[in-house]
Coordinates of C-alpha atoms in Angstrom, one line a residue:
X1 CA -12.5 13.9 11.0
X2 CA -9.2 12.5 9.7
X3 CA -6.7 15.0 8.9
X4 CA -3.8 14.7 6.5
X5 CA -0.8 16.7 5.8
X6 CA 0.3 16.4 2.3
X7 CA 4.0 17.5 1.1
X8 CA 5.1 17.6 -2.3
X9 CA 8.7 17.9 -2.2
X10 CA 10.9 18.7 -5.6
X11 CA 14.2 16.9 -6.6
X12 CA 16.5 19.8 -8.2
X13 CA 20.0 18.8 -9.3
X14 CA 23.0 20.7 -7.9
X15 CA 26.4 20.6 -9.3
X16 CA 27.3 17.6 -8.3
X17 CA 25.0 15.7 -10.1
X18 CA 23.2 14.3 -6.8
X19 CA 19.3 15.7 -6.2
X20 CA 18.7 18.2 -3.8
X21 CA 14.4 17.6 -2.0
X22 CA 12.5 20.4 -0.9
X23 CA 9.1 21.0 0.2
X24 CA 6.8 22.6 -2.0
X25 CA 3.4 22.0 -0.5
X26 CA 1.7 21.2 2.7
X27 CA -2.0 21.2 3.2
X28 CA -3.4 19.6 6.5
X29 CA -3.2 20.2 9.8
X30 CA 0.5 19.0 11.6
X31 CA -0.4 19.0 15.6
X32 CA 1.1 16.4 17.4
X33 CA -2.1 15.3 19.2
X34 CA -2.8 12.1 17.0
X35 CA -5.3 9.1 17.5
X36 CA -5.1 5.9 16.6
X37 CA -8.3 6.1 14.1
X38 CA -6.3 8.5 12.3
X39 CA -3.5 6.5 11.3
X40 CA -2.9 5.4 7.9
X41 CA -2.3 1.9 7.1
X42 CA -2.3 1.5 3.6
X43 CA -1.2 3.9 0.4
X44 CA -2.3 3.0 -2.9
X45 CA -2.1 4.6 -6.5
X46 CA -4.7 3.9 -9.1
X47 CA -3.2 2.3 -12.3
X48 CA -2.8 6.0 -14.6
X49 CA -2.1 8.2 -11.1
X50 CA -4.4 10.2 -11.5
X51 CA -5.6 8.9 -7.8
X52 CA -4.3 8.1 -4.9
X53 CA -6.6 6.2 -2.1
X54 CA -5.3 6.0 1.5
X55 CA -6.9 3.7 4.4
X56 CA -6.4 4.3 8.1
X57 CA -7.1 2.8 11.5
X58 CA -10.5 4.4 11.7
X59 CA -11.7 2.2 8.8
X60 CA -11.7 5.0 6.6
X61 CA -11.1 5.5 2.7
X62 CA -9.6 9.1 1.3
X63 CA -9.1 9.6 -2.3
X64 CA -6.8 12.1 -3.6
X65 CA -7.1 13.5 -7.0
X66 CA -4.4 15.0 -8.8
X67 CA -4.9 18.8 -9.7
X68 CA -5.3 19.4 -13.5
X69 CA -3.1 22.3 -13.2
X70 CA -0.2 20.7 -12.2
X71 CA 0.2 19.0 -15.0
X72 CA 0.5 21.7 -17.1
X73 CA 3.3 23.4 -15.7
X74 CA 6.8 23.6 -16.5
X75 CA 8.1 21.9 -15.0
X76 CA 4.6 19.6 -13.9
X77 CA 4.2 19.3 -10.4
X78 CA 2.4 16.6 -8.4
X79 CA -0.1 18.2 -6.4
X80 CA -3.5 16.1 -5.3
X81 CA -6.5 17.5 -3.3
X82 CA -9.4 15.1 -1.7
X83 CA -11.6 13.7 -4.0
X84 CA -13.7 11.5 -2.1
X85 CA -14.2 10.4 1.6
X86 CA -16.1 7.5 2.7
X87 CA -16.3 5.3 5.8
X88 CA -15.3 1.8 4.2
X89 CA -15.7 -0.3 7.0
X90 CA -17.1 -0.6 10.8
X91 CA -16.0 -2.4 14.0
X92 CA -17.0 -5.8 14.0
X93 CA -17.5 -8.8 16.5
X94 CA -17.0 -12.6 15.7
X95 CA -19.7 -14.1 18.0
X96 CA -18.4 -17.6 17.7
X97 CA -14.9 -16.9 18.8
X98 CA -16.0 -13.9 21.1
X99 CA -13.6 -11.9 19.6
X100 CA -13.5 -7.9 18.4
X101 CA -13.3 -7.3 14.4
X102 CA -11.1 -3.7 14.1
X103 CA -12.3 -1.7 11.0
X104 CA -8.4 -1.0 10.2
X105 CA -8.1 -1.2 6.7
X106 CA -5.5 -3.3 5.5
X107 CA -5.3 -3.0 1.8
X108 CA -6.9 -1.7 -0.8
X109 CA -6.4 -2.4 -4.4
X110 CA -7.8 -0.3 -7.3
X111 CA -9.4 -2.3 -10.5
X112 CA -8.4 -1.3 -14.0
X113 CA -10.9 1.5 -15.4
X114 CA -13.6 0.4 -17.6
X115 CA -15.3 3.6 -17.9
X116 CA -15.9 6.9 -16.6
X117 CA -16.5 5.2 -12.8
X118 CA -13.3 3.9 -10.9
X119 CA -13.8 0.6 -8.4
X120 CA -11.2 -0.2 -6.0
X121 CA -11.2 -3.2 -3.3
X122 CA -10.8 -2.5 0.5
X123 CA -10.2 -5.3 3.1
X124 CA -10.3 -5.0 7.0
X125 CA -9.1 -8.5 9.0
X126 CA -12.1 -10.5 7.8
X127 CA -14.3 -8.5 5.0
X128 CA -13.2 -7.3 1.5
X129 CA -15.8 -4.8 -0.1
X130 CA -15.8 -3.8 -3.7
X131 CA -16.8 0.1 -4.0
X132 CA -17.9 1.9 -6.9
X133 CA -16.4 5.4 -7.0
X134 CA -18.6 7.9 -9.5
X135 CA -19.4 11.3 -10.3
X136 CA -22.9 12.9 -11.2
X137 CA -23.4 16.3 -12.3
X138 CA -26.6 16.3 -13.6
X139 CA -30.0 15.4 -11.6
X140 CA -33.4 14.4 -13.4
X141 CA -36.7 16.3 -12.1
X142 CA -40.1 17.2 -12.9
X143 CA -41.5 13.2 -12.3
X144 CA -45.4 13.4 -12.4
X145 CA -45.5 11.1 -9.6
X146 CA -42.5 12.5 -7.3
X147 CA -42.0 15.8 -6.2
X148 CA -38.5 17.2 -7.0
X149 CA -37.5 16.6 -2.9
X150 CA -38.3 13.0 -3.5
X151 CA -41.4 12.4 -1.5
X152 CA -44.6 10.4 -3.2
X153 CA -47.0 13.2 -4.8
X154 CA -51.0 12.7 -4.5
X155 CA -51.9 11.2 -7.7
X156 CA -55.2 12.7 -7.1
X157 CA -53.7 16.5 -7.6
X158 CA -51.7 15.7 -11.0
X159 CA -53.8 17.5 -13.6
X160 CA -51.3 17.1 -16.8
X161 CA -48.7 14.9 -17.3
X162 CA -44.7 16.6 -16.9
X163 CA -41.7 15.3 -19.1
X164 CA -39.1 15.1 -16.7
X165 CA -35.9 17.1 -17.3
X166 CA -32.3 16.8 -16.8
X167 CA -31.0 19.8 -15.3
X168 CA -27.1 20.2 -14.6
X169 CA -26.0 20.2 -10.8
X170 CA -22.9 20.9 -8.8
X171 CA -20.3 17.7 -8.8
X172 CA -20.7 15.0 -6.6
X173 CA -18.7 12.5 -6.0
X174 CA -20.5 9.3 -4.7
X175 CA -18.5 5.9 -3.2
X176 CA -21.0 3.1 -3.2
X177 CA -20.5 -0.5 -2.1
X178 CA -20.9 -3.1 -5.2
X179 CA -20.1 -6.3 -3.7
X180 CA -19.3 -7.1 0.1
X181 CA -17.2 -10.4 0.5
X182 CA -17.1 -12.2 3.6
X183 CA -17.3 -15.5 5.8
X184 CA -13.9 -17.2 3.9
X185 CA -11.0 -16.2 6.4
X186 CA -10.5 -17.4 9.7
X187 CA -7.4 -15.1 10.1
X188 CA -6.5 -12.1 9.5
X189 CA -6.7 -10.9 5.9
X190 CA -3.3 -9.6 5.0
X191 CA -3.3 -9.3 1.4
X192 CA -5.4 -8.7 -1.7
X193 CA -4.1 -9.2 -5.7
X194 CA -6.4 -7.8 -8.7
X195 CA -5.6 -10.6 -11.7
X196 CA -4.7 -9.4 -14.9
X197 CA -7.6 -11.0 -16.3
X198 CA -9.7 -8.3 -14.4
X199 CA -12.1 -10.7 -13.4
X200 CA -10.7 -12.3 -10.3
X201 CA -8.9 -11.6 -7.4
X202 CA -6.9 -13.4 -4.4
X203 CA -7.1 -12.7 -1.0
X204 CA -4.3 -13.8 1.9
X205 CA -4.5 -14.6 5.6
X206 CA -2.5 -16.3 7.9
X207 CA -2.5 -19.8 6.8
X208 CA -4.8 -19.7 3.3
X209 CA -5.0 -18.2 0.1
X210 CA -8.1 -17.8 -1.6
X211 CA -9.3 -17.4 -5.3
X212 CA -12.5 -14.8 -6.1
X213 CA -14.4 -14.0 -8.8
X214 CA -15.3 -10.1 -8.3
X215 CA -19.1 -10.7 -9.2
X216 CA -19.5 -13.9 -6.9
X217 CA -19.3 -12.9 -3.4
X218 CA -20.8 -16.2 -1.7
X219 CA -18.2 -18.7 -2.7
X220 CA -14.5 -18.4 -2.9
X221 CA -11.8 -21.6 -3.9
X222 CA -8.8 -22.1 -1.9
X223 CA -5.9 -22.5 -3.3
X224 CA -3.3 -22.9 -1.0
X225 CA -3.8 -24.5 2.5
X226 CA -0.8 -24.3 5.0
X227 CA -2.7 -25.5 8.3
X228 CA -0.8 -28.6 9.6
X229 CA -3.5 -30.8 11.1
X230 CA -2.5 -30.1 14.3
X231 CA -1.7 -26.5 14.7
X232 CA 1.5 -27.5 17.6
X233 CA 3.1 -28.3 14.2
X234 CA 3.1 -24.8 12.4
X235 CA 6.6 -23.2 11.8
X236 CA 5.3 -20.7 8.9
X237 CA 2.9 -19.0 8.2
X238 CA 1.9 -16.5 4.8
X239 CA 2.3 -12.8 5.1
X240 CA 1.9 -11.6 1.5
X241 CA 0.7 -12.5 -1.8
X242 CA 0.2 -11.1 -5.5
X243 CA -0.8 -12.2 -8.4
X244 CA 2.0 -11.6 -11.7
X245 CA 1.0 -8.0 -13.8
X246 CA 0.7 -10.3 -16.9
X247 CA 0.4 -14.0 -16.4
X248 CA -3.3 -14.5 -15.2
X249 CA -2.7 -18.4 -13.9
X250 CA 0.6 -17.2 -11.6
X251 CA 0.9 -16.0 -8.1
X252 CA 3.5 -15.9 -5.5
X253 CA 3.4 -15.9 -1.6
X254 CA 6.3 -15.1 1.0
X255 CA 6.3 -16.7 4.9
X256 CA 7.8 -15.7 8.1
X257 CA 10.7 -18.3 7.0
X258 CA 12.0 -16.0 4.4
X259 CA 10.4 -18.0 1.8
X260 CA 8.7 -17.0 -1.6
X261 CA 6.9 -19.4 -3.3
X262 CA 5.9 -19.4 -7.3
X263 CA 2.7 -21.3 -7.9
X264 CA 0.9 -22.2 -11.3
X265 CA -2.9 -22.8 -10.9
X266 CA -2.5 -24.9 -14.2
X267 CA -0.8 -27.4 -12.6
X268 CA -3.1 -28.5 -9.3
X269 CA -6.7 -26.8 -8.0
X270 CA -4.4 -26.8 -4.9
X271 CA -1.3 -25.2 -5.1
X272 CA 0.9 -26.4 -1.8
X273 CA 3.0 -27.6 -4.0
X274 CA 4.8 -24.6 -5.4
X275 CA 6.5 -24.6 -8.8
X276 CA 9.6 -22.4 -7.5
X277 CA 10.9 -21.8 -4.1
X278 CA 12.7 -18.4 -3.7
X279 CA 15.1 -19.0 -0.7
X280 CA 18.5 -17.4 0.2
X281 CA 21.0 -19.5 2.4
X282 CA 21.3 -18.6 5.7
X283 CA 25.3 -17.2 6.5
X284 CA 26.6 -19.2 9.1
X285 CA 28.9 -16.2 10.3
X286 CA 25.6 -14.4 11.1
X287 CA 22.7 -16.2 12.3
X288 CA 21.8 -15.8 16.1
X289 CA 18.6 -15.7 18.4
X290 CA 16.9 -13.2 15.8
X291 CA 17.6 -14.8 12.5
X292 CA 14.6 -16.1 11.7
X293 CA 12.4 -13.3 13.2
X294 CA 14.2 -11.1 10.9
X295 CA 14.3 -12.9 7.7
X296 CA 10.8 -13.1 7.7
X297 CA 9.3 -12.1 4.7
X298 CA 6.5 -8.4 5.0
X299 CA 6.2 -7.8 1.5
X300 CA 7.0 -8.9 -1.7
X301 CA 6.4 -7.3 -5.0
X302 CA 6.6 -8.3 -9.1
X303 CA 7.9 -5.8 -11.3
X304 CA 5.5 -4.3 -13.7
X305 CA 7.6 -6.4 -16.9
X306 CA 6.7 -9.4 -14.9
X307 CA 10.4 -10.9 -14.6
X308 CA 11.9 -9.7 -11.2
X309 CA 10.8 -9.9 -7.4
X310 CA 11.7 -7.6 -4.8
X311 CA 10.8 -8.9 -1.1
X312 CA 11.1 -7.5 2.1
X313 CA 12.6 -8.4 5.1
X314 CA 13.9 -6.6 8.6
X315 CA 16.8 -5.4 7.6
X316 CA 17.0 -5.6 3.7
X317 CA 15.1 -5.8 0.5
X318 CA 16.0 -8.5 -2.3
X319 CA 15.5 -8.6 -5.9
X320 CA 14.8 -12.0 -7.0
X321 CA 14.8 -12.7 -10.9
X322 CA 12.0 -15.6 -11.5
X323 CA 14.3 -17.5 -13.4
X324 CA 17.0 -17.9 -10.9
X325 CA 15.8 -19.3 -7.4
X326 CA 19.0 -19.9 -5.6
X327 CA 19.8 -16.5 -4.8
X328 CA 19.0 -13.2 -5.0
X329 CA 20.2 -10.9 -8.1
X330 CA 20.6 -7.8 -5.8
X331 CA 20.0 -7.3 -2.1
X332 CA 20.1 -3.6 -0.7
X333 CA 20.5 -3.2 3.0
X334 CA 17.9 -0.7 4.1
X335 CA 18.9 -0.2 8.1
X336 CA 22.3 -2.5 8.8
X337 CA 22.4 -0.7 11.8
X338 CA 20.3 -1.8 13.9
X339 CA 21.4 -5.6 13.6
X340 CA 23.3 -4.3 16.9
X341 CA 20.0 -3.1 18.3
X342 CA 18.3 -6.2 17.9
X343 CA 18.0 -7.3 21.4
X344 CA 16.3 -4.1 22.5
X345 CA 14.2 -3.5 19.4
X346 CA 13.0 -7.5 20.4
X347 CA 11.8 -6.1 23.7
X348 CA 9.5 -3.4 22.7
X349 CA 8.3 -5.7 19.4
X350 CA 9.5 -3.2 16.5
X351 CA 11.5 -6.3 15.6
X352 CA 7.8 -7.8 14.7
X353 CA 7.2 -4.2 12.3
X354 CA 5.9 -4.9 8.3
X355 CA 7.7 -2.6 6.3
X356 CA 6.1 -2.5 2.3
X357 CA 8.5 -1.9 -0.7
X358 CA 7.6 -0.9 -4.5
X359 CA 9.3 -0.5 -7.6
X360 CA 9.2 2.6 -9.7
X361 CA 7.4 2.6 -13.1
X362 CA 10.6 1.8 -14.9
X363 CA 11.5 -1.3 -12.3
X364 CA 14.7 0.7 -12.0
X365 CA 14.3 2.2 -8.5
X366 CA 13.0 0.5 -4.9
X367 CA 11.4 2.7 -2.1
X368 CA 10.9 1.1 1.2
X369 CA 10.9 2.7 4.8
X370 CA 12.6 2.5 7.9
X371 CA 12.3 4.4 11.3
X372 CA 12.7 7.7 12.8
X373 CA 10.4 8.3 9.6
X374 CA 13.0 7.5 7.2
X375 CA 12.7 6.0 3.7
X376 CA 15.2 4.4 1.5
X377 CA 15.3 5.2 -2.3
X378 CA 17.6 2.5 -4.2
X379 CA 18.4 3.1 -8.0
X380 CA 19.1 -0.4 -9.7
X381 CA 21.0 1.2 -12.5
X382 CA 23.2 3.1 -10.8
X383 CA 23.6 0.9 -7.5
X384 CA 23.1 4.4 -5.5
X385 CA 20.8 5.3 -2.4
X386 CA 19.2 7.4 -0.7
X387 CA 18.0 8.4 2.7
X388 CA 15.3 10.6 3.3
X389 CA 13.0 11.7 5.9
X390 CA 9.8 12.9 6.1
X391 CA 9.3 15.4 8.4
X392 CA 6.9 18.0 9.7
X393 CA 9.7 20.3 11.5
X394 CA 10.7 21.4 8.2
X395 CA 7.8 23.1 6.3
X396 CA 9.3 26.2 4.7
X397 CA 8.3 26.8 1.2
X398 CA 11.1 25.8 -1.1
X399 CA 13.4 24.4 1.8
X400 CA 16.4 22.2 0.8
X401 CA 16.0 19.0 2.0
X402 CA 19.3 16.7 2.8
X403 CA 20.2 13.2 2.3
X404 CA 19.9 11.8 6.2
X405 CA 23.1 9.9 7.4
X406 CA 23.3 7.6 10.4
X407 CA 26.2 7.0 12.4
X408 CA 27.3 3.4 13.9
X409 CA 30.7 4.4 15.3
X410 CA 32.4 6.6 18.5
X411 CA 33.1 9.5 16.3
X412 CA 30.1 10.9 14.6
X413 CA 30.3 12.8 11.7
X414 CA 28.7 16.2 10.8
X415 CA 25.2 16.1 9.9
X416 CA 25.3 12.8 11.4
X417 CA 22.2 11.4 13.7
X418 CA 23.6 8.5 15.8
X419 CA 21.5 5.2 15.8
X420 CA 20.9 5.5 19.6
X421 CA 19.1 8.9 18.9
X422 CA 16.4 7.2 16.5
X423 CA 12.8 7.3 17.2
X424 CA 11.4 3.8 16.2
X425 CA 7.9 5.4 17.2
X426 CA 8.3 7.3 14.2
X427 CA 7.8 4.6 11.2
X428 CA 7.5 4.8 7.4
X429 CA 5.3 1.4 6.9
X430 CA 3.7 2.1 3.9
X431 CA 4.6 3.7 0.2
X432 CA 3.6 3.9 -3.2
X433 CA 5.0 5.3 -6.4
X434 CA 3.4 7.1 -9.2
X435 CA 3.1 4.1 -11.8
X436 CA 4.0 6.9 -14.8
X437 CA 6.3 9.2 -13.0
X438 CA 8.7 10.4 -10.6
X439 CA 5.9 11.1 -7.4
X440 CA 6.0 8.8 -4.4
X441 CA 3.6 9.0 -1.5
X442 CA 4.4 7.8 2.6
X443 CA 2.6 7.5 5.1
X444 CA 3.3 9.1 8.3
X445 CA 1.3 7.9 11.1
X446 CA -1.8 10.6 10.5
X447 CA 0.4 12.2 7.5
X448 CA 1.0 11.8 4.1
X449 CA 3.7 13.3 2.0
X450 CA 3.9 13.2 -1.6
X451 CA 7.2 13.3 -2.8
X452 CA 8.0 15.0 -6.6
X453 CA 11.6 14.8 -8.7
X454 CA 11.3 18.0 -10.3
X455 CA 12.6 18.0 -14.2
X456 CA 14.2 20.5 -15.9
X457 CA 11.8 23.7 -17.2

């Protein structure tokens, strides 16, 4: 059984202007003894945050659901208890290629609600499954034909016919599979992109990008191709994609060059020919060995207006405005300190780690992680950051959290944690922020924290 810990941790002001973080709630168990089916890999709100899903290793879905209560507080507090649990995907094997299929849960992606049931999309390396997430609280009996356990009754012993009844039940909470996609990726699936027309969806692997419609799951189009006919020739290949919050004919992709490309499916059925290339200029003064490992792209992001990217890479995240695609319009360094450490982080292939980024629901702030489970907080407006950890040492009730600092030089500062001391076991891979307010969740390895800025009462 996966466990979680969840921490909701409160942003009060102190007289310096500058929030103070403490915990306010952990539920969970927080041993050390951790497997690797227990690991989350993916964080996802739903589009009012009212849930928050969560994937793992173990090819598992947990829904969260955000207490009712806590909302009506002064000040309201973000506090979510489990709403649904279902096993979303099993191991696999690929006969023709003799080759294991991992149940790991990549993404998943929630659809906009239609009606009182909520459907979300869940992808492994090869399968994406549409699920159907409902409740039922009342049960029909007193059939003439079936007894009230379910079984067939004699017809032979009904001697007057029974109108059946609905009688109230205690709530369930039933995840059913709608649609099962499959057979259309040869690699790894790494991304999937809900369309604003809420009808289709794209899906991401390696070297393809394919276009779906969510009630045909037999046939998919590609629409972008970047397999060189002989595969000695690939330099690139895609590592994320999303379609724009508003435009329903644009999408973008990003590759392990460091590139982003804007594509229009107006203009060709196959879009290798992009209609903007996103691309910063490599600095002379500081390429090496590593530079193109690290500019490559992990994640990239629109804002929810539609006009600005923020991508991804090692050591930084960028803000690209889609009307300018020379340069970046902001770039915030998330680790700098480790561009000395590059050599060894090489050797034991954390250089190779996909850190995500999102915006806030205001596209004024940026959260992305780092290691020794630290995550980075940028405000836009302000051009101020934050460092922040999130930690299971710490679990007093109430406790003041403080802004983490890293040291670089000989002389470290109090409070200080030199960057030789850092544990890059310890990861913060994957985030997401409340779409409405101030409530971020990270992943942990096996533990989520949910993050709150408290407001004044």
């Amino acid at each position: 059984m996966q466990n979680f810990a969840i921490l909701t941790i409160q942003a009060i002001s102190n007289n310096g202007g500058e929030p103070q973080w403490c915990f306010s709630q952990v539920k969970g168990t927080l041993d050390d003894d951790v497997t690797d089916a227990d690991i989350i890999s993916t964080v996802e709100f739903n589009h009012d945050g009212e849930l928050l899903a969560t994937g793992d290793k173990g090819g598992r879905v947990v829904i969260f659901q955000r207490e009712p209560e806590s909302k009506t507080t002064s000040p309201p507090r973000g506090e979510y208890n489990v709403y649904s649990t279902f096993q979303s995907h099993e191991p696999g094997f690929d006969y023709l290629k003799s080759l294991e299929i991992e149940e790991n849960i990549n993404k998943i992606k929630w659809l906009p609600q239609q009606n009182h049931a909520h459907f979300l999309l869940s992808t492994n390396d090869k399968t994406i499954k549409l699920w159907k997430v409902s409740e039922r609280d009342k049960k029909f009996c007193g059939f003439n034909l079936i007894e009230d356990d379910g079984t067939d009754r004699d017809p032979s012993s009904v001697s007057s016919v029974r109108v059946p009844q609905v009688q109230p039940m205690e709530l369930m909470v039933e995840a059913s599979p709608r649609r099962i996609f499959s057979n259309a990726h040869t690699y790894h699936i790494n991304s999937i992109s809900i369309n604003s027309d809420g009808e289709t969806y794209i899906s991401a692997d390696d070297l393809r990008v394919n276009l779906w419609h969510l009630s045909i799951t037999d046939q998919s189009y590609n629409i972008v191709d970047i397999k060189p006919a002989n595969m000695e020739d690939l330099t690139e290949v895609i590592t994320a994609a999303e379609f724009h919050p508003q435009e329903c004919n644009v999408f973008v992709y990003s590759s392990s060059k460091g590139i982003i490309r804007l594509c229009d499916m107006r203009d060709a059925a196959l879009c290798d020919q992009s209609t903007k290339i996103f691309e910063e200029p490599e600095d002379p003064s500081k390429k090496s060995f590593f530079s193109e490992i690290i500019s490559s792209i992990s994640d990239v992001r629109f804002s929810h207006n539609g006009r600005y990217l923020i991508s991804r890479d090692y050591l930084s995240v960028k803000v690209w405005d889609i009307k300018m695609d020379s340069t970046p319009v902001e770039t915030f360094p998330v680790h700098e300190y480790l561009r000395s450490k590059l050599c060894s982080l090489y050797e034991n292939d954390c250089i190779f780690d996909k850190f995500e980024c999102v915006w806030n629901g205001t596209d004024s702030g940026i959260m992305t992680g780092s290691y020794n489970n630290f995550f980075r907080i940028f405000d836009r407006n302000t051009k101020r950051d934050i460092t922040l950890e999130a930690s299971k040492d710490t679990v007093t009730p109430m406790q003041v959290l403080k802004p983490r600092r890293v040291g670089t030089g000989n002389k470290k500062r109090k409070e200080e944690i030199s960057v030789d001391s850092l544990d890059f076991n310890r990861k913060i891979l994957h985030t997401a922020w409340h779409p409405k307010e101030n409530i971020i969740a990270v992943a942990a390895t096996n533990n989520l924290y949910i993050f709150q800025e408290n407001l004044p009462s």
